[in-house]
Short mmCIF file of C-alpha atoms in Angstrom, two decimals:
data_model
loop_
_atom_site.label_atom_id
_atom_site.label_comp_id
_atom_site.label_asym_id
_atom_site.label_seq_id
_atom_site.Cartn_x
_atom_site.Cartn_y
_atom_site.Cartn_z
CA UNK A 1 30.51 -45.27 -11.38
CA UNK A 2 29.72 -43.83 -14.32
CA UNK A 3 25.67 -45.21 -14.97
CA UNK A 4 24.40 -45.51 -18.71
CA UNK A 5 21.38 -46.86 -20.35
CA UNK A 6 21.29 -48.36 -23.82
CA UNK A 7 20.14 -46.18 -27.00
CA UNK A 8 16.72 -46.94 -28.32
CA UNK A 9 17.12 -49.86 -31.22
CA UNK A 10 16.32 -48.37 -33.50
CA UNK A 11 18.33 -45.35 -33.39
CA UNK A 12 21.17 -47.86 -33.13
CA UNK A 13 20.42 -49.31 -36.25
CA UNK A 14 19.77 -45.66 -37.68
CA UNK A 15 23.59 -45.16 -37.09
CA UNK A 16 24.86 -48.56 -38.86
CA UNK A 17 22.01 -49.18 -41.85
CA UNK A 18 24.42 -48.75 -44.80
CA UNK A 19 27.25 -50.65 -43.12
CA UNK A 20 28.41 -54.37 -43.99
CA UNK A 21 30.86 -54.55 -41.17
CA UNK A 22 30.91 -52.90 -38.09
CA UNK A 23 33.00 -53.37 -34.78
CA UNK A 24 31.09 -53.35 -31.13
CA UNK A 25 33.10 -52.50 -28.34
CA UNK A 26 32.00 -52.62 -25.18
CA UNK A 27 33.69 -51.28 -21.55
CA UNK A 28 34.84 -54.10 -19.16
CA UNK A 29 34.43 -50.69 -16.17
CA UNK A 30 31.50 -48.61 -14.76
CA UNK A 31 29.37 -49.84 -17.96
CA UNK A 32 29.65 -53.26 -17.31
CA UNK A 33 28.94 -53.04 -13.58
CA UNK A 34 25.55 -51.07 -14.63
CA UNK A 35 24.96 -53.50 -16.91
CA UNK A 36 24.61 -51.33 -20.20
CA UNK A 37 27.45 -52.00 -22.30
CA UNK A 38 30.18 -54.98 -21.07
CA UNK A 39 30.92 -58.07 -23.09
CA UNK A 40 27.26 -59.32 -22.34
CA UNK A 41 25.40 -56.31 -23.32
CA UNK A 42 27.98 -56.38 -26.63
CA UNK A 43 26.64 -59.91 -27.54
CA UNK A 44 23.01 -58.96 -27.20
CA UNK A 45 23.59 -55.99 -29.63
CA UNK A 46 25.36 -57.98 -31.83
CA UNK A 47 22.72 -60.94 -32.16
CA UNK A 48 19.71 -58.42 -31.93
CA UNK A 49 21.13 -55.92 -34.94
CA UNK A 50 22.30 -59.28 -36.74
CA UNK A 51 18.64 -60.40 -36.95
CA UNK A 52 17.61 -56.61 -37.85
CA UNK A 53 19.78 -56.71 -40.96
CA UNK A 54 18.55 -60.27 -41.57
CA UNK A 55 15.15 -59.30 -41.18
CA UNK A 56 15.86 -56.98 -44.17
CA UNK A 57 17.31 -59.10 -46.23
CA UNK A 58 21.15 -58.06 -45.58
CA UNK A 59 23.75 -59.15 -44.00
CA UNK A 60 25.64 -57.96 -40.82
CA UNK A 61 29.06 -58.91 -40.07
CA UNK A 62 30.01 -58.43 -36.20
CA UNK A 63 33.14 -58.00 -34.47
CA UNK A 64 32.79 -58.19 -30.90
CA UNK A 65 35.52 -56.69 -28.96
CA UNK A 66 35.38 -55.58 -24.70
CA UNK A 67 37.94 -53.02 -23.67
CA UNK A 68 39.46 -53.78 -20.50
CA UNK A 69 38.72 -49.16 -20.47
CA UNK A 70 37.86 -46.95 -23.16
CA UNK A 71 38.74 -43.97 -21.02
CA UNK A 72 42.62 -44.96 -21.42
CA UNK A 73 44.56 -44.81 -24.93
CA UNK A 74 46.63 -47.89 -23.94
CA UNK A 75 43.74 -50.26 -24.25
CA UNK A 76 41.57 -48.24 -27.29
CA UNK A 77 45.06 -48.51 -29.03
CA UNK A 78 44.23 -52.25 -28.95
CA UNK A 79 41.69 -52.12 -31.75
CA UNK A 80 44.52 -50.56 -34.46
CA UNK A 81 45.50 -53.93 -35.45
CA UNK A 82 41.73 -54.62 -36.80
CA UNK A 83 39.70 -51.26 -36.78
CA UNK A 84 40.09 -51.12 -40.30
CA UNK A 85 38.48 -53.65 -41.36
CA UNK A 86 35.08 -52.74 -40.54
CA UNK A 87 32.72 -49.50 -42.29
CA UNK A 88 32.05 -48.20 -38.36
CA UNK A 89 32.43 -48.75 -34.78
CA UNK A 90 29.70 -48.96 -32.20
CA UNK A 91 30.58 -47.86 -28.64
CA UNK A 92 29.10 -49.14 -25.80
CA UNK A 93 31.14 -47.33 -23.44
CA UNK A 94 30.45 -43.93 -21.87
CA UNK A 95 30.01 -40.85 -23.88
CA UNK A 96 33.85 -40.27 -22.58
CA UNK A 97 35.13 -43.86 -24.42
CA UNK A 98 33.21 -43.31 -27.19
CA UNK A 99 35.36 -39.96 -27.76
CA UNK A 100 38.51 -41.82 -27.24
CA UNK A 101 37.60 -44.01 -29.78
CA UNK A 102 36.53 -41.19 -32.34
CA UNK A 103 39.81 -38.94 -31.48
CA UNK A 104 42.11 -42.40 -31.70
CA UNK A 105 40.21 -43.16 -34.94
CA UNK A 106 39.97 -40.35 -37.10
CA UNK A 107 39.14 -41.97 -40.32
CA UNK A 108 36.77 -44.40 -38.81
CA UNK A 109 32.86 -43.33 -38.22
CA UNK A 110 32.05 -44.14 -34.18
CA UNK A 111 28.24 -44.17 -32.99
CA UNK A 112 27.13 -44.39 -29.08
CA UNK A 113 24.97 -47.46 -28.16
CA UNK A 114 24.10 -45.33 -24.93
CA UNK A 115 22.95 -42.47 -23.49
CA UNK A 116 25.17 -41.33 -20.53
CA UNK A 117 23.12 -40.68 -18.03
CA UNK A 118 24.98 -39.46 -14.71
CA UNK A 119 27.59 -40.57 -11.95
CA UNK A 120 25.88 -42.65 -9.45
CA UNK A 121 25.88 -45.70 -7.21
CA UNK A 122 23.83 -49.20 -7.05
CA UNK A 123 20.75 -48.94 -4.79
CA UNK A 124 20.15 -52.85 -5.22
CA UNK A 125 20.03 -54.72 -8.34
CA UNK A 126 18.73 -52.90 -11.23
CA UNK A 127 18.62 -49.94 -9.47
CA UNK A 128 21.27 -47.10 -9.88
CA UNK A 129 20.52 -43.42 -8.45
CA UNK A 130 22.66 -40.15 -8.99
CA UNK A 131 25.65 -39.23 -6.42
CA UNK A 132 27.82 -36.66 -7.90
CA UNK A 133 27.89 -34.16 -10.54
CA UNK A 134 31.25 -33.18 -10.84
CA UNK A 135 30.77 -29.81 -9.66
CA UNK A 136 35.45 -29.61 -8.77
CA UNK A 137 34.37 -28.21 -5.38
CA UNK A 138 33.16 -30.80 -3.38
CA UNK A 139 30.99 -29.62 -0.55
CA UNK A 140 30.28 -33.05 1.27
CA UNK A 141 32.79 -31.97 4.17
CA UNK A 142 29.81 -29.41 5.18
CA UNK A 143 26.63 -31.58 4.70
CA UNK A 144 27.50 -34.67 6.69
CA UNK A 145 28.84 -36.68 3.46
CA UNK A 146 25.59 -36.34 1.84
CA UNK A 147 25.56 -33.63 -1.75
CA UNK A 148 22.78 -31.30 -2.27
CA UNK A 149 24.27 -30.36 -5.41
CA UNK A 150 23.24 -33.65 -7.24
CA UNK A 151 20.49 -34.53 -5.20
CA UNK A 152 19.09 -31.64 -4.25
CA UNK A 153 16.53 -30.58 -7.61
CA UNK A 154 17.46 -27.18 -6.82
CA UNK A 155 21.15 -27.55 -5.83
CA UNK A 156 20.23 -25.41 -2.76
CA UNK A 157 23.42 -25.03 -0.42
CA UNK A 158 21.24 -23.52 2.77
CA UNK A 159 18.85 -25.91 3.86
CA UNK A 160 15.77 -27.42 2.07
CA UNK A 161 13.27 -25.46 0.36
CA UNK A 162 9.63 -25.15 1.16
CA UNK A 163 8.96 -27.97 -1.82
CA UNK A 164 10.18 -30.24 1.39
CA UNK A 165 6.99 -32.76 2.59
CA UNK A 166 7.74 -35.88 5.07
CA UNK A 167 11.15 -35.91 4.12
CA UNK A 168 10.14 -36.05 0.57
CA UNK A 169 11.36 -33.92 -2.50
CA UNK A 170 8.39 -31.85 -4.23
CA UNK A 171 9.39 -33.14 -7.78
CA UNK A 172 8.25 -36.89 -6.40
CA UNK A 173 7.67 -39.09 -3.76
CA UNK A 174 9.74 -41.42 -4.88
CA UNK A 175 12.75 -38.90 -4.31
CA UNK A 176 14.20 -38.13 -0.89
CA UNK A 177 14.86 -34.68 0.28
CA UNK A 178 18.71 -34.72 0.64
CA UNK A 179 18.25 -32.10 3.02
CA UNK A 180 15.95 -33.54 5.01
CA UNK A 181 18.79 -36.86 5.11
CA UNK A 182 21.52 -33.98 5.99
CA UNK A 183 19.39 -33.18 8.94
CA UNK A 184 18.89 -36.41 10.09
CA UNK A 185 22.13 -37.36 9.82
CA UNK A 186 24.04 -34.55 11.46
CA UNK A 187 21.65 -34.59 14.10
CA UNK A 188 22.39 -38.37 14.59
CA UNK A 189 26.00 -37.41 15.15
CA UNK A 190 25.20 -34.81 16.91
CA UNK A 191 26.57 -32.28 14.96
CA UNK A 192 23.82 -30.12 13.89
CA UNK A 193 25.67 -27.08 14.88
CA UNK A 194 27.80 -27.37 11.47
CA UNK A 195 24.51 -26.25 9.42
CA UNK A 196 24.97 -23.08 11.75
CA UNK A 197 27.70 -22.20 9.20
CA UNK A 198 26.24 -19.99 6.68
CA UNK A 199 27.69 -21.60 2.90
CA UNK A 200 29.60 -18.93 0.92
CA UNK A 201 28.59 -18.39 -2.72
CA UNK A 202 29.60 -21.50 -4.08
CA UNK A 203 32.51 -20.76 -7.40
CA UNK A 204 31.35 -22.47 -9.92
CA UNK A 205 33.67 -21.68 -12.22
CA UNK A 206 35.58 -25.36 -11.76
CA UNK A 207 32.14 -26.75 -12.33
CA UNK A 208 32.21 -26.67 -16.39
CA UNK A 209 30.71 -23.22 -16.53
CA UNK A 210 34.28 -21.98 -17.55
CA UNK A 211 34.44 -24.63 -20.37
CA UNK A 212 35.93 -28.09 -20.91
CA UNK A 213 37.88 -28.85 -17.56
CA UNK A 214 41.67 -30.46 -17.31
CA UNK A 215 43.18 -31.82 -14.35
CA UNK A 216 47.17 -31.71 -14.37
CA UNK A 217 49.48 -33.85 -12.16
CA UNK A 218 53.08 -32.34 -12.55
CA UNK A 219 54.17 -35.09 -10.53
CA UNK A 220 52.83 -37.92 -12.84
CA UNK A 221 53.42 -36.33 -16.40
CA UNK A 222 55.94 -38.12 -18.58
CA UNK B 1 1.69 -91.95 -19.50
CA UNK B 2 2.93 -92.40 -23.33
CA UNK B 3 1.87 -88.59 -23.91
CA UNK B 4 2.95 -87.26 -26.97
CA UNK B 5 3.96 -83.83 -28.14
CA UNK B 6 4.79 -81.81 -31.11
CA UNK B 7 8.70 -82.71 -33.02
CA UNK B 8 8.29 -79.11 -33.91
CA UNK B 9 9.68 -78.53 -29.64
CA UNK B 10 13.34 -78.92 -29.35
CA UNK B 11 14.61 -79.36 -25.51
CA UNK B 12 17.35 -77.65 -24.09
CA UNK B 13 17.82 -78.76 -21.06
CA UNK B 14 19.67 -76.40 -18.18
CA UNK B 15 19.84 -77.01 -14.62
CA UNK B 16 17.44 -74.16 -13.50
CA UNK B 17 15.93 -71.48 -15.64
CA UNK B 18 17.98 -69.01 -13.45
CA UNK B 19 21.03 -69.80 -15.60
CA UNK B 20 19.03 -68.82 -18.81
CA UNK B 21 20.39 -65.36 -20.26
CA UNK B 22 18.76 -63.08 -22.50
CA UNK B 23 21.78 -63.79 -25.16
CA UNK B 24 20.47 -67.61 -25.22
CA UNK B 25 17.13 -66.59 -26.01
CA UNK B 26 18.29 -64.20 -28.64
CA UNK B 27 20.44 -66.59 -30.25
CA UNK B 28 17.63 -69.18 -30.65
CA UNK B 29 15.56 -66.54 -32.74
CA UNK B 30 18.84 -65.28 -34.57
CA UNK B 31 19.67 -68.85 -35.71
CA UNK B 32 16.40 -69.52 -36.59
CA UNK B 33 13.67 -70.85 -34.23
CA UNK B 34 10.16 -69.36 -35.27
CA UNK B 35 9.34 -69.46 -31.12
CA UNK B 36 11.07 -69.86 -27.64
CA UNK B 37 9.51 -70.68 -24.58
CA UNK B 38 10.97 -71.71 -21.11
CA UNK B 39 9.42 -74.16 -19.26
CA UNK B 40 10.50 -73.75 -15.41
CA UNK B 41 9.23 -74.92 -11.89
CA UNK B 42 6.13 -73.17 -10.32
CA UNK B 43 6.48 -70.18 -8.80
CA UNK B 44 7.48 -70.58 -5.28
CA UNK B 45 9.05 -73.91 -6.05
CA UNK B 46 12.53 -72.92 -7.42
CA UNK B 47 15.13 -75.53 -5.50
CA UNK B 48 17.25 -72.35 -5.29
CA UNK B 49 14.74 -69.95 -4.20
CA UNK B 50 14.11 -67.39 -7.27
CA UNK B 51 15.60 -69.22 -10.14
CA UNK B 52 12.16 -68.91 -12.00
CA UNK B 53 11.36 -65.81 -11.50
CA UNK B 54 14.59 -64.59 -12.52
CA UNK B 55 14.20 -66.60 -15.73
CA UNK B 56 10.65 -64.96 -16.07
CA UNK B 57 11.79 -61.24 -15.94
CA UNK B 58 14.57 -62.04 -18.33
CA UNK B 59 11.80 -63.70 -20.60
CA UNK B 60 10.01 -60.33 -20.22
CA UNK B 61 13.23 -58.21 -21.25
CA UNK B 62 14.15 -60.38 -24.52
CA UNK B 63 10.41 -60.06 -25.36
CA UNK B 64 10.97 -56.32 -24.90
CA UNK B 65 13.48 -56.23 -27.23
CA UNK B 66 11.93 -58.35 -29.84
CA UNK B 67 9.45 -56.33 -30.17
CA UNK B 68 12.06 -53.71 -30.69
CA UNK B 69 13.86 -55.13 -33.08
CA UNK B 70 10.63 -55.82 -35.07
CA UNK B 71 10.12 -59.86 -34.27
CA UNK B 72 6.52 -60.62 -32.43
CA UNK B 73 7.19 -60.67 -28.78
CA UNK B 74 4.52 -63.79 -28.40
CA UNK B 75 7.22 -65.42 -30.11
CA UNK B 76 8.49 -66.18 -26.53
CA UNK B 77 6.64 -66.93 -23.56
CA UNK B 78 7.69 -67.94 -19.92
CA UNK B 79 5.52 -71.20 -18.08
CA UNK B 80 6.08 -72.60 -14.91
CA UNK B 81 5.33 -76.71 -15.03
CA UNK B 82 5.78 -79.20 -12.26
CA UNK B 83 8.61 -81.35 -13.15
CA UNK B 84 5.98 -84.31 -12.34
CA UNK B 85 3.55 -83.11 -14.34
CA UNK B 86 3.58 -84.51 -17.40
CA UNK B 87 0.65 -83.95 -18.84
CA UNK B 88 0.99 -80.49 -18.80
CA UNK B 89 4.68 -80.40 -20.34
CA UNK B 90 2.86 -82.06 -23.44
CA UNK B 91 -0.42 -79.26 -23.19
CA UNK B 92 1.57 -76.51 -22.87
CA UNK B 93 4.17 -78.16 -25.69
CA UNK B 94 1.28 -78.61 -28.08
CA UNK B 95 -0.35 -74.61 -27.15
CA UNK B 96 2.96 -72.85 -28.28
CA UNK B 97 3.29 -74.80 -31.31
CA UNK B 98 0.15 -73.73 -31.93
CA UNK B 99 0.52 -70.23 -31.20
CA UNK B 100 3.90 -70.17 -33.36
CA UNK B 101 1.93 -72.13 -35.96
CA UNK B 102 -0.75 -69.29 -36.16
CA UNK B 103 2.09 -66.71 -36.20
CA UNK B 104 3.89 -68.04 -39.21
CA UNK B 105 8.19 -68.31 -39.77
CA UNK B 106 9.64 -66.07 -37.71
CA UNK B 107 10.81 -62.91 -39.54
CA UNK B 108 14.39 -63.41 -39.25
CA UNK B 109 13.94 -66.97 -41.09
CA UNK B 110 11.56 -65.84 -43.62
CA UNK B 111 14.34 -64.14 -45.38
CA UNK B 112 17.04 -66.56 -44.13
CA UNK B 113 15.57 -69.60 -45.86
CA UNK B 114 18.43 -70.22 -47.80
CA UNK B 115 20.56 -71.31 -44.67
CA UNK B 116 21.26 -70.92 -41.05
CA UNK B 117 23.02 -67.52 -40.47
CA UNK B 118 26.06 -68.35 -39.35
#
């Protein structure tokens, strides 16, 4: 999923100051499950910038609205009926549904409630750690199912690096060397042998480095 | 026992802290309560195992963002009280209203006088 962490308040409330009436929609996906921006986190942002404004003196009207996906224009169309009505919309989705909701609405102001912080999984509650980076060349087929291009500090593709210490990245203890797990894993299966295989120089070029990417399905275009 | 405590307190009652959220906490303060505090079973006690101290880190994350929003974070406070213990449901009663008493109206309501905010 897609993990994201609330904005500091008070850059939130740098975004809305001069509004009367503003529109917070949150993201019932990988948001919600990461607990930064679904229909809960929406109502906590709505109460806690209510009582900023009120704290001022001013009021704050609130619509509270949770897209089933902000990443999809059939449900961010849902907001056309209303969107007007309010001076700005707060996104609590992703950086991605936040852009949705600025290219849908083009005469609307749309501010982030979160920083986007990476693609990851749930390590226990409250807990969410980096997986995947996106890089359009997925290498896990060659490192027993384990990427040492997002956990890896260095992105090596060769084995670990000499910053490698009881299985222990040298940027922290608290972060595992992923090629310390690749080890121990293919030698679990017994399949050491595949590190044997010296990794070409990896293209990067689907990685972003050649700009904004697209992925086209001929078969599923209307 | 006939213990009294302050009218100031007003009890909602839930059926274990654990189903407190941080929205109901915020909600109090937004509609105008000057101070919050949950009053759940000791630690280690919790019929269902970690209801309390579930109740006591969300206690921790609305104070958090109290403080963020610019509203005293003392203005909420976590206890744990034996549901026998009666005499300590009216101490600890009497010590917050004291504590909000020393703080003064909550920030939200010292501009809000006119009316609840709806």
């Amino acid at each position: 999923m897609i993990v994201g962490e609330r904005k500091p308040f008070d850059e939130i409330v740098g975004f809305v100051r001069d509004c009367k009436k503003i529109l917070i929609a949150g993201c019932n996906e990988c948001v919600t499950v990461c607990c930064a921006g679904g229909k809960k986190e929406v109502g906590i942002l709505s109460s806690a910038l209510k009582m900023a404004f009120s704290k001022e003196g001013k009021d704050l009207e609130v619509k509270e609205v949770t897209l089933e996906r902000q990443c999809d224009p059939e449900y961010v169309q849902q907001l056309s009926e209303y969107y007007d009505q309010y001076d700005a919309i707060v996104s609590m989705a992703c950086g991605v549904g936040v852009q949705e909701l600025a290219m849908s609405y083009q005469d609307k102001l749309v501010f982030p409630a979160l920083n986007t912080n990476f693609m990851g999984a749930s390590q226990g509650q409250g807990v969410w750690e980096e997986r995947c980076q996106g890089c359009g060349a997925c290498v896990l087929g060659r490192t027993g199912g384990l990427c040492p291009i997002a956990r890896c500090a260095k992105s090596l593709l060769n084995g670990p690096c000499g910053g490698s210490m009881n299985g222990k990245c040298e940027i922290s203890k608290d972060v595992d060397c992923v090629w310390q797990l690749i080890i121990d894993r293919l030698t679990g299966l017994n399949q050491l042998q595949m590190l044997e295989d010296i990794f070409p120089v990896k293209d990067w070029s689907c990685a972003g480095h050649g700009g904004p990417r697209k992925v086209v399905r001929e078969d599923l275009k209307s | 026992m006939r213990l009294t405590y302050p009218d100031s307190i007003r009890i909602i009652r839930l059926p274990c802290t654990g189903k407190i959220d941080v929205i109901h906490m915020m909600e109090a303060f937004r509609k105008g309560a000057d101070g919050v505090y949950v009053a759940g079973c000791l630690e280690g006690e919790c019929h269902y195992l970690a209801g309390n101290l579930r109740a006591k880190k969300k206690v921790e994350y609305t104070r958090k963002l109290l403080d963020e929003i610019g509203i005293e974070g003392e203005r909420i406070e976590m206890y744990g009280i034996a549901a026998s213990d009666g005499p300590r449901f009216a101490e600890v009663a009497k010590e917050m209203h004291e504590k909000i008493m020393d703080l003064g109206p909550s920030p939200v309501k010292r501009v809000v006088r006119k009316g609840v905010p709806s």
